[in-house]
């Protein structure tokens, strides 16, 4: 079947999951001129979108009935499964030819399994996880890593470009989630290195603000040192990206590594550090709170 290229004004887009990321992403779809129907489990979070011109639906099934393309942006694999394959989920309201784009970060294995269920209902799917956080979601500058059929990817480009600046087709369904897992490993490793460096330097008596400033001019420079390094020094832990979500992502990495029969030692270490933060009640702090583990080990606060 030919897949129609999405077009502002005519294509009806649906959005399920209006959290820290989903809500600003949905606003950008409206700004781009798409007709938008939204749903969120906690209905009140749809208010600003309804005010801006979106229609609010009572269930993901109702969103699907009224849409050509449905985007989901919820927390984890079981949540995507609930809003897509559960009672009153997207698939129960789907028509043949519907395109479903999951932008949540979940395991590639769950993505492929749900993609097969969708295909059995005549629904095309893409996995399109993102990087860039709430600021990128608001500015429409997310990096979007996409898996799925080339033709479906091309048809959805206008929708994806309304939310992101860098939109890359990575390969078949699941390849977007594999890439996002790689992204989370690189960020976790850099965050751990930045936290360790700042605590070491501060414990040795040097001002961590000056350490950050000096390191930003050399090979140790990174977005993580710039953004999260500052949050660590200031203990500015309002999310951002929840500790519990980065913890979830590293457990996706570890289950991928196990299935592949390879080691992922840095992910294993940082996952344990995030576990410790979650256990201490810090799961809803920004992931830059990783520095608290290093402070605790050194008995030294930045
Ligand atoms: P969030 O603020 O916690 O939002 C989660 C959303 O999912 C809420 O709308 C929530 O509904 C909904 N939800 C969760 N479980 C559900 C279920 N079982 N049934 C129905 N709805 C459910 O999280 P977020 O930061 O937007 O993250 C969303 C996804 O993006 C995650 O996969 C995350 O890993 C990924 N991500 C986040 C960032 C970031 O910096 N925040 C960056 C890149 C990727 P309620 O409002 O009813 O709770």
mmCIF file of C-alpha atoms and ligand atoms in Angstrom:
data_model
loop_
_atom_site.group_PDB
_atom_site.id
_atom_site.type_symbol
_atom_site.label_atom_id
_atom_site.label_comp_id
_atom_site.label_asym_id
_atom_site.label_seq_id
_atom_site.Cartn_x
_atom_site.Cartn_y
_atom_site.Cartn_z
ATOM 1 C CA UNK A 1 0.000 0.000 0.000
ATOM 2 C CA UNK A 2 1.239 3.526 -0.862
ATOM 3 C CA UNK A 3 1.967 5.615 2.216
ATOM 4 C CA UNK A 4 0.751 9.231 1.981
ATOM 5 C CA UNK A 5 3.240 11.944 2.852
ATOM 6 C CA UNK A 6 2.110 13.911 5.894
ATOM 7 C CA UNK A 7 1.163 17.525 5.278
ATOM 8 C CA UNK A 8 0.326 20.360 7.698
ATOM 9 C CA UNK A 9 -3.294 21.409 7.303
ATOM 10 C CA UNK A 10 -4.513 18.071 5.977
ATOM 11 C CA UNK A 11 -2.818 15.314 7.982
ATOM 12 C CA UNK A 12 -4.557 14.551 11.264
ATOM 13 C CA UNK A 13 -2.004 13.845 13.983
ATOM 14 C CA UNK A 14 -2.786 12.272 17.372
ATOM 15 C CA UNK A 15 -0.599 12.519 20.473
ATOM 16 C CA UNK A 16 -0.727 10.269 23.543
ATOM 17 C CA UNK A 17 1.419 11.137 26.605
ATOM 18 C CA UNK A 18 1.706 14.804 27.552
ATOM 19 C CA UNK A 19 4.512 14.735 30.130
ATOM 20 C CA UNK A 20 7.629 16.887 30.383
ATOM 21 C CA UNK A 21 8.534 15.948 26.795
ATOM 22 C CA UNK A 22 5.206 15.129 25.128
ATOM 23 C CA UNK A 23 3.406 18.374 25.876
ATOM 24 C CA UNK A 24 5.943 20.759 24.269
ATOM 25 C CA UNK A 25 6.356 18.337 21.338
ATOM 26 C CA UNK A 26 2.595 18.354 20.774
ATOM 27 C CA UNK A 27 2.569 22.168 20.906
ATOM 28 C CA UNK A 28 5.130 22.210 18.098
ATOM 29 C CA UNK A 29 2.885 19.990 15.940
ATOM 30 C CA UNK A 30 0.075 22.512 16.395
ATOM 31 C CA UNK A 31 2.425 25.395 15.587
ATOM 32 C CA UNK A 32 3.445 23.598 12.386
ATOM 33 C CA UNK A 33 -0.213 23.562 11.334
ATOM 34 C CA UNK A 34 -1.207 19.913 11.902
ATOM 35 C CA UNK A 35 -4.730 19.098 13.073
ATOM 36 C CA UNK A 36 -4.126 17.610 16.505
ATOM 37 C CA UNK A 37 -6.046 15.275 18.818
ATOM 38 C CA UNK A 38 -4.443 14.600 22.214
ATOM 39 C CA UNK A 39 -4.909 12.260 25.154
ATOM 40 C CA UNK A 40 -3.198 11.985 28.522
ATOM 41 C CA UNK A 41 -3.980 9.610 31.399
ATOM 42 C CA UNK A 42 -4.080 12.657 33.698
ATOM 43 C CA UNK A 43 -6.509 14.692 31.598
ATOM 44 C CA UNK A 44 -5.625 18.100 33.118
ATOM 45 C CA UNK A 45 -2.220 18.066 31.390
ATOM 46 C CA UNK A 46 -3.994 18.601 28.042
ATOM 47 C CA UNK A 47 -5.354 22.038 29.040
ATOM 48 C CA UNK A 48 -2.745 24.245 27.342
ATOM 49 C CA UNK A 49 -3.043 22.222 24.122
ATOM 50 C CA UNK A 50 -6.829 22.445 24.042
ATOM 51 C CA UNK A 51 -6.471 26.185 24.563
ATOM 52 C CA UNK A 52 -4.075 26.296 21.605
ATOM 53 C CA UNK A 53 -6.546 24.471 19.323
ATOM 54 C CA UNK A 54 -6.135 20.715 19.914
ATOM 55 C CA UNK A 55 -9.067 18.373 20.441
ATOM 56 C CA UNK A 56 -8.978 16.264 23.595
ATOM 57 C CA UNK A 57 -9.915 12.579 23.274
ATOM 58 C CA UNK A 58 -11.099 10.302 26.079
ATOM 59 C CA UNK A 59 -8.782 7.391 25.187
ATOM 60 C CA UNK A 60 -5.858 6.412 22.923
ATOM 61 C CA UNK A 61 -8.415 4.410 20.864
ATOM 62 C CA UNK A 62 -10.387 7.597 20.208
ATOM 63 C CA UNK A 63 -7.167 9.397 19.231
ATOM 64 C CA UNK A 64 -6.450 6.631 16.702
ATOM 65 C CA UNK A 65 -9.958 6.771 15.224
ATOM 66 C CA UNK A 66 -9.509 10.485 14.470
ATOM 67 C CA UNK A 67 -5.900 10.421 13.210
ATOM 68 C CA UNK A 68 -3.745 9.506 10.220
ATOM 69 C CA UNK A 69 -0.579 9.446 12.354
ATOM 70 C CA UNK A 70 -0.477 8.743 16.105
ATOM 71 C CA UNK A 71 2.540 9.639 18.259
ATOM 72 C CA UNK A 72 3.049 8.006 21.671
ATOM 73 C CA UNK A 73 5.393 9.525 24.281
ATOM 74 C CA UNK A 74 5.038 7.668 27.590
ATOM 75 C CA UNK A 75 7.481 6.281 30.140
ATOM 76 C CA UNK A 76 8.565 2.672 29.585
ATOM 77 C CA UNK A 77 7.835 -0.500 27.589
ATOM 78 C CA UNK A 78 4.853 -1.648 29.717
ATOM 79 C CA UNK A 79 3.350 1.859 29.438
ATOM 80 C CA UNK A 80 3.689 1.886 25.643
ATOM 81 C CA UNK A 81 2.128 -1.577 25.603
ATOM 82 C CA UNK A 82 -0.774 -0.311 27.752
ATOM 83 C CA UNK A 83 -1.564 2.734 25.593
ATOM 84 C CA UNK A 84 -1.089 0.872 22.304
ATOM 85 C CA UNK A 85 -2.178 -2.746 22.831
ATOM 86 C CA UNK A 86 -4.222 -2.427 26.052
ATOM 87 C CA UNK A 87 -7.932 -1.869 26.531
ATOM 88 C CA UNK A 88 -8.963 1.297 24.650
ATOM 89 C CA UNK A 89 -5.432 1.430 23.281
ATOM 90 C CA UNK A 90 -4.340 2.843 19.919
ATOM 91 C CA UNK A 91 -4.700 -0.508 18.134
ATOM 92 C CA UNK A 92 -8.290 -1.010 19.300
ATOM 93 C CA UNK A 93 -9.264 2.222 17.521
ATOM 94 C CA UNK A 94 -6.909 1.806 14.556
ATOM 95 C CA UNK A 95 -7.885 1.777 10.887
ATOM 96 C CA UNK A 96 -5.775 0.143 8.152
ATOM 97 C CA UNK A 97 -3.149 2.603 6.937
ATOM 98 C CA UNK A 98 -2.739 4.326 10.298
ATOM 99 C CA UNK A 99 0.880 5.148 11.124
ATOM 100 C CA UNK A 100 2.004 4.818 14.750
ATOM 101 C CA UNK A 101 5.245 6.553 15.828
ATOM 102 C CA UNK A 102 6.529 5.660 19.292
ATOM 103 C CA UNK A 103 8.898 8.364 20.558
ATOM 104 C CA UNK A 104 9.268 6.950 24.109
ATOM 105 C CA UNK A 105 12.581 5.343 25.091
ATOM 106 C CA UNK A 106 11.953 1.587 25.440
ATOM 107 C CA UNK A 107 13.788 -1.638 24.604
ATOM 108 C CA UNK A 108 14.260 -2.495 20.906
ATOM 109 C CA UNK A 109 12.825 -5.943 21.659
ATOM 110 C CA UNK A 110 9.512 -4.485 22.932
ATOM 111 C CA UNK A 111 9.443 -2.103 19.956
ATOM 112 C CA UNK A 112 9.719 -4.995 17.489
ATOM 113 C CA UNK A 113 7.111 -7.103 19.304
ATOM 114 C CA UNK A 114 4.571 -4.253 19.393
ATOM 115 C CA UNK A 115 5.428 -3.377 15.785
ATOM 116 C CA UNK A 116 4.427 -6.905 14.742
ATOM 117 C CA UNK A 117 1.125 -6.584 16.615
ATOM 118 C CA UNK A 118 0.508 -3.277 14.832
ATOM 119 C CA UNK A 119 1.381 -4.736 11.429
ATOM 120 C CA UNK A 120 -1.152 -7.540 12.003
ATOM 121 C CA UNK A 121 -3.804 -4.777 12.267
ATOM 122 C CA UNK A 122 -2.618 -3.057 9.068
ATOM 123 C CA UNK A 123 -0.850 -0.334 11.072
ATOM 124 C CA UNK A 124 2.607 0.888 9.999
ATOM 125 C CA UNK A 125 5.014 1.793 12.778
ATOM 126 C CA UNK A 126 8.222 3.712 13.442
ATOM 127 C CA UNK A 127 10.345 3.919 16.588
ATOM 128 C CA UNK A 128 11.616 7.476 16.975
ATOM 129 C CA UNK A 129 13.177 8.111 20.399
ATOM 130 C CA UNK A 130 14.666 11.526 21.021
ATOM 131 C CA UNK A 131 17.538 13.324 22.703
ATOM 132 C CA UNK A 132 17.610 16.968 23.777
ATOM 133 C CA UNK A 133 15.412 17.043 26.861
ATOM 134 C CA UNK A 134 12.582 19.467 27.634
ATOM 135 C CA UNK A 135 14.550 22.488 26.279
ATOM 136 C CA UNK A 136 14.981 20.697 22.913
ATOM 137 C CA UNK A 137 11.324 19.623 22.984
ATOM 138 C CA UNK A 138 10.234 23.235 23.537
ATOM 139 C CA UNK A 139 12.533 24.688 20.883
ATOM 140 C CA UNK A 140 11.687 21.941 18.354
ATOM 141 C CA UNK A 141 15.381 21.078 18.087
ATOM 142 C CA UNK A 142 15.343 17.463 19.296
ATOM 143 C CA UNK A 143 17.614 14.864 17.769
ATOM 144 C CA UNK A 144 15.321 12.065 16.551
ATOM 145 C CA UNK A 145 16.642 8.540 15.841
ATOM 146 C CA UNK A 146 14.240 6.625 13.655
ATOM 147 C CA UNK A 147 13.744 2.938 12.884
ATOM 148 C CA UNK A 148 11.263 1.480 10.395
ATOM 149 C CA UNK A 149 10.495 1.224 6.691
ATOM 150 C CA UNK A 150 12.134 3.914 4.510
ATOM 151 C CA UNK A 151 8.840 4.796 2.810
ATOM 152 C CA UNK A 152 7.077 5.291 6.148
ATOM 153 C CA UNK A 153 10.022 7.327 7.457
ATOM 154 C CA UNK A 154 9.856 9.642 4.422
ATOM 155 C CA UNK A 155 6.082 10.005 4.719
ATOM 156 C CA UNK A 156 6.450 11.056 8.371
ATOM 157 C CA UNK A 157 9.356 13.485 7.919
ATOM 158 C CA UNK A 158 7.123 16.608 8.019
ATOM 159 C CA UNK A 159 5.699 15.423 11.365
ATOM 160 C CA UNK A 160 9.125 14.577 12.806
ATOM 161 C CA UNK A 161 10.702 17.821 11.530
ATOM 162 C CA UNK A 162 8.036 19.799 13.389
ATOM 163 C CA UNK A 163 9.548 18.429 16.615
ATOM 164 C CA UNK A 164 13.221 17.949 15.816
ATOM 165 C CA UNK A 165 16.136 19.441 13.947
ATOM 166 C CA UNK A 166 18.279 16.342 13.439
ATOM 167 C CA UNK A 167 16.121 13.505 12.117
ATOM 168 C CA UNK A 168 18.120 10.426 11.110
ATOM 169 C CA UNK A 169 16.851 7.137 9.676
ATOM 170 C CA UNK A 170 18.886 4.455 11.478
ATOM 171 C CA UNK A 171 17.529 1.273 9.850
ATOM 172 C CA UNK A 172 14.715 -1.204 10.434
ATOM 173 C CA UNK A 173 12.210 -1.048 13.280
ATOM 174 C CA UNK A 174 14.118 -1.034 16.604
ATOM 175 C CA UNK A 175 17.223 0.672 15.180
ATOM 176 C CA UNK A 176 16.087 4.004 16.648
ATOM 177 C CA UNK A 177 15.905 2.462 20.121
ATOM 178 C CA UNK A 178 19.333 0.834 19.677
ATOM 179 C CA UNK A 179 20.767 4.266 18.847
ATOM 180 C CA UNK A 180 19.027 5.880 21.816
ATOM 181 C CA UNK A 181 20.533 3.199 24.105
ATOM 182 C CA UNK A 182 23.981 4.162 22.731
ATOM 183 C CA UNK A 183 23.169 7.815 23.462
ATOM 184 C CA UNK A 184 22.292 6.995 27.071
ATOM 185 C CA UNK A 185 25.533 5.031 27.575
ATOM 186 C CA UNK A 186 27.635 7.938 26.299
ATOM 187 C CA UNK A 187 25.787 10.450 28.476
ATOM 188 C CA UNK A 188 25.956 8.250 31.595
ATOM 189 C CA UNK A 189 29.694 7.673 31.163
ATOM 190 C CA UNK A 190 30.367 11.380 30.643
ATOM 191 C CA UNK A 191 28.219 12.347 33.625
ATOM 192 C CA UNK A 192 30.042 9.893 35.865
ATOM 193 C CA UNK A 193 33.394 11.260 34.676
ATOM 194 C CA UNK A 194 32.320 14.867 35.235
ATOM 195 C CA UNK A 195 30.952 14.087 38.716
ATOM 196 C CA UNK A 196 34.104 12.194 39.696
ATOM 197 C CA UNK A 197 36.371 14.968 38.385
ATOM 198 C CA UNK A 198 34.495 17.779 40.142
ATOM 199 C CA UNK A 199 34.392 15.992 43.499
ATOM 200 C CA UNK A 200 38.074 15.010 43.243
ATOM 201 C CA UNK A 201 39.138 18.561 42.441
ATOM 202 C CA UNK A 202 36.926 20.139 45.082
ATOM 203 C CA UNK A 203 38.173 17.687 47.726
ATOM 204 C CA UNK A 204 41.732 18.665 46.738
ATOM 205 C CA UNK A 205 40.835 22.271 47.474
ATOM 206 C CA UNK A 206 40.211 23.771 44.018
ATOM 207 C CA UNK A 207 36.975 25.640 43.244
ATOM 208 C CA UNK A 208 34.787 23.324 41.071
ATOM 209 C CA UNK A 209 33.432 26.341 39.155
ATOM 210 C CA UNK A 210 36.969 27.153 37.996
ATOM 211 C CA UNK A 211 37.615 23.475 37.190
ATOM 212 C CA UNK A 212 34.521 23.444 34.952
ATOM 213 C CA UNK A 213 35.545 26.700 33.300
ATOM 214 C CA UNK A 214 39.086 25.504 32.595
ATOM 215 C CA UNK A 215 38.011 22.064 31.356
ATOM 216 C CA UNK A 216 35.446 23.592 28.978
ATOM 217 C CA UNK A 217 38.355 25.063 26.984
ATOM 218 C CA UNK A 218 40.097 21.740 26.322
ATOM 219 C CA UNK A 219 39.495 18.136 25.239
ATOM 220 C CA UNK A 220 37.356 17.450 28.317
ATOM 221 C CA UNK A 221 34.755 19.928 27.022
ATOM 222 C CA UNK A 222 31.288 18.471 26.493
ATOM 223 C CA UNK A 223 27.616 19.501 26.633
ATOM 224 C CA UNK A 224 27.375 17.351 29.770
ATOM 225 C CA UNK A 225 30.239 19.243 31.470
ATOM 226 C CA UNK A 226 28.658 22.517 30.417
ATOM 227 C CA UNK A 227 25.026 21.831 31.351
ATOM 228 C CA UNK A 228 25.080 19.018 33.927
ATOM 229 C CA UNK A 229 28.413 20.120 35.388
ATOM 230 C CA UNK A 230 26.827 23.432 36.301
ATOM 231 C CA UNK A 231 23.753 21.721 37.766
ATOM 232 C CA UNK A 232 26.056 19.493 39.857
ATOM 233 C CA UNK A 233 28.031 22.451 41.226
ATOM 234 C CA UNK A 234 24.877 24.431 42.032
ATOM 235 C CA UNK A 235 22.938 21.366 43.253
ATOM 236 C CA UNK A 236 20.217 22.493 40.802
ATOM 237 C CA UNK A 237 18.422 19.159 40.545
ATOM 238 C CA UNK A 238 14.963 20.207 39.270
ATOM 239 C CA UNK A 239 14.263 17.905 36.273
ATOM 240 C CA UNK A 240 15.208 17.913 33.373
ATOM 241 C CA UNK A 241 15.536 14.212 32.982
ATOM 242 C CA UNK A 242 14.547 12.117 35.988
ATOM 243 C CA UNK A 243 17.162 9.883 37.646
ATOM 244 C CA UNK A 244 14.571 7.075 37.494
ATOM 245 C CA UNK A 245 14.296 7.424 33.690
ATOM 246 C CA UNK A 246 18.062 7.300 33.118
ATOM 247 C CA UNK A 247 18.092 4.294 35.464
ATOM 248 C CA UNK A 248 15.392 2.675 33.267
ATOM 249 C CA UNK A 249 17.460 3.374 30.136
ATOM 250 C CA UNK A 250 20.650 1.820 31.549
ATOM 251 C CA UNK A 251 18.675 -1.298 32.455
ATOM 252 C CA UNK A 252 17.551 -1.434 28.794
ATOM 253 C CA UNK A 253 21.259 -1.234 27.845
ATOM 254 C CA UNK A 254 22.147 -4.028 30.268
ATOM 255 C CA UNK A 255 19.413 -6.331 28.989
ATOM 256 C CA UNK A 256 20.573 -5.660 25.400
ATOM 257 C CA UNK A 257 24.181 -6.455 26.398
ATOM 258 C CA UNK A 258 23.071 -9.657 28.118
ATOM 259 C CA UNK A 259 21.040 -10.770 25.104
ATOM 260 C CA UNK A 260 24.015 -10.022 22.827
ATOM 261 C CA UNK A 261 26.423 -11.802 25.194
ATOM 262 C CA UNK A 262 28.656 -8.754 25.656
ATOM 263 C CA UNK A 263 29.762 -6.720 28.673
ATOM 264 C CA UNK A 264 28.742 -3.097 29.295
ATOM 265 C CA UNK A 265 30.785 -2.321 32.411
ATOM 266 C CA UNK A 266 30.299 1.446 32.595
ATOM 267 C CA UNK A 267 26.543 1.134 32.159
ATOM 268 C CA UNK A 268 26.484 -1.520 34.897
ATOM 269 C CA UNK A 269 28.346 0.759 37.311
ATOM 270 C CA UNK A 270 26.277 3.875 36.651
ATOM 271 C CA UNK A 271 23.042 1.842 36.734
ATOM 272 C CA UNK A 272 23.956 0.776 40.284
ATOM 273 C CA UNK A 273 24.660 4.385 41.223
ATOM 274 C CA UNK A 274 21.265 5.449 39.851
ATOM 275 C CA UNK A 275 19.671 2.496 41.715
ATOM 276 C CA UNK A 276 21.198 3.876 44.923
ATOM 277 C CA UNK A 277 19.711 7.313 44.246
ATOM 278 C CA UNK A 278 16.276 5.829 43.548
ATOM 279 C CA UNK A 279 16.532 3.809 46.793
ATOM 280 C CA UNK A 280 17.378 7.012 48.677
ATOM 281 C CA UNK A 281 14.205 8.691 47.369
ATOM 282 C CA UNK A 282 15.989 10.787 44.723
ATOM 283 C CA UNK A 283 14.434 9.137 41.641
ATOM 284 C CA UNK A 284 12.601 12.291 40.611
ATOM 285 C CA UNK A 285 15.634 14.565 40.751
ATOM 286 C CA UNK A 286 17.471 15.526 37.557
ATOM 287 C CA UNK A 287 20.034 12.905 36.496
ATOM 288 C CA UNK A 288 22.835 15.366 37.319
ATOM 289 C CA UNK A 289 22.085 14.332 40.949
ATOM 290 C CA UNK A 290 24.476 11.466 40.114
ATOM 291 C CA UNK A 291 27.074 13.748 41.728
ATOM 292 C CA UNK A 292 25.447 13.043 45.119
ATOM 293 C CA UNK A 293 26.763 9.458 44.948
ATOM 294 C CA UNK A 294 30.322 10.750 44.417
ATOM 295 C CA UNK A 295 29.891 13.340 47.175
ATOM 296 C CA UNK A 296 28.702 10.624 49.530
ATOM 297 C CA UNK A 297 31.666 8.370 48.678
ATOM 298 C CA UNK A 298 34.099 11.245 49.277
ATOM 299 C CA UNK A 299 32.169 12.621 52.282
ATOM 300 C CA UNK A 300 32.538 15.993 50.574
ATOM 301 C CA UNK A 301 29.845 18.316 49.218
ATOM 302 C CA UNK A 302 30.660 20.477 46.198
HETATM 303 P P1 LIG B 1 7.067 12.247 32.162
HETATM 304 O O1 LIG B 1 7.088 13.720 32.310
HETATM 305 O O2 LIG B 1 7.077 11.383 33.388
HETATM 306 O O3 LIG B 1 5.792 11.856 31.272
HETATM 307 C C1 LIG B 1 5.374 10.536 31.100
HETATM 308 C C2 LIG B 1 4.057 10.550 30.361
HETATM 309 O O4 LIG B 1 3.643 9.193 30.131
HETATM 310 C C3 LIG B 1 2.913 11.206 31.155
HETATM 311 O O5 LIG B 1 2.091 11.859 30.228
HETATM 312 C C4 LIG B 1 2.195 9.986 31.763
HETATM 313 O O6 LIG B 1 0.839 10.213 32.061
HETATM 314 C C5 LIG B 1 2.322 8.987 30.641
HETATM 315 N N1 LIG B 1 2.221 7.608 31.095
HETATM 316 C C6 LIG B 1 3.168 6.901 31.773
HETATM 317 N N2 LIG B 1 2.751 5.657 32.010
HETATM 318 C C7 LIG B 1 1.510 5.553 31.463
HETATM 319 C C8 LIG B 1 0.565 4.488 31.372
HETATM 320 N N3 LIG B 1 0.827 3.277 31.871
HETATM 321 N N4 LIG B 1 -0.589 4.753 30.757
HETATM 322 C C9 LIG B 1 -0.870 5.977 30.234
HETATM 323 N N5 LIG B 1 -0.003 7.016 30.273
HETATM 324 C C10 LIG B 1 1.178 6.800 30.883
HETATM 325 O O7 LIG B 1 8.300 11.728 31.300
HETATM 326 P P2 LIG B 1 9.053 12.454 30.073
HETATM 327 O O8 LIG B 1 10.287 13.089 30.596
HETATM 328 O O9 LIG B 1 8.076 13.223 29.261
HETATM 329 O O10 LIG B 1 9.561 11.155 29.271
HETATM 330 C C11 LIG B 1 8.753 10.475 28.303
HETATM 331 C C12 LIG B 1 9.668 9.535 27.510
HETATM 332 O O11 LIG B 1 10.678 10.308 26.852
HETATM 333 C C13 LIG B 1 10.418 8.492 28.366
HETATM 334 O O12 LIG B 1 10.513 7.280 27.684
HETATM 335 C C14 LIG B 1 11.788 9.135 28.547
HETATM 336 O O13 LIG B 1 12.793 8.174 28.798
HETATM 337 C C15 LIG B 1 11.965 9.822 27.206
HETATM 338 N N6 LIG B 1 12.892 10.973 27.191
HETATM 339 C C16 LIG B 1 12.867 11.923 28.168
HETATM 340 C C17 LIG B 1 13.767 12.991 28.109
HETATM 341 C C18 LIG B 1 13.822 14.053 29.177
HETATM 342 O O14 LIG B 1 14.840 14.781 29.244
HETATM 343 N N7 LIG B 1 12.801 14.210 30.023
HETATM 344 C C19 LIG B 1 14.658 13.094 27.051
HETATM 345 C C20 LIG B 1 14.630 12.154 26.041
HETATM 346 C C21 LIG B 1 13.731 11.087 26.120
HETATM 347 P P3 LIG B 1 0.402 10.944 33.448
HETATM 348 O O15 LIG B 1 0.541 12.416 33.171
HETATM 349 O O16 LIG B 1 -0.991 10.510 33.674
HETATM 350 O O17 LIG B 1 1.354 10.453 34.510
#
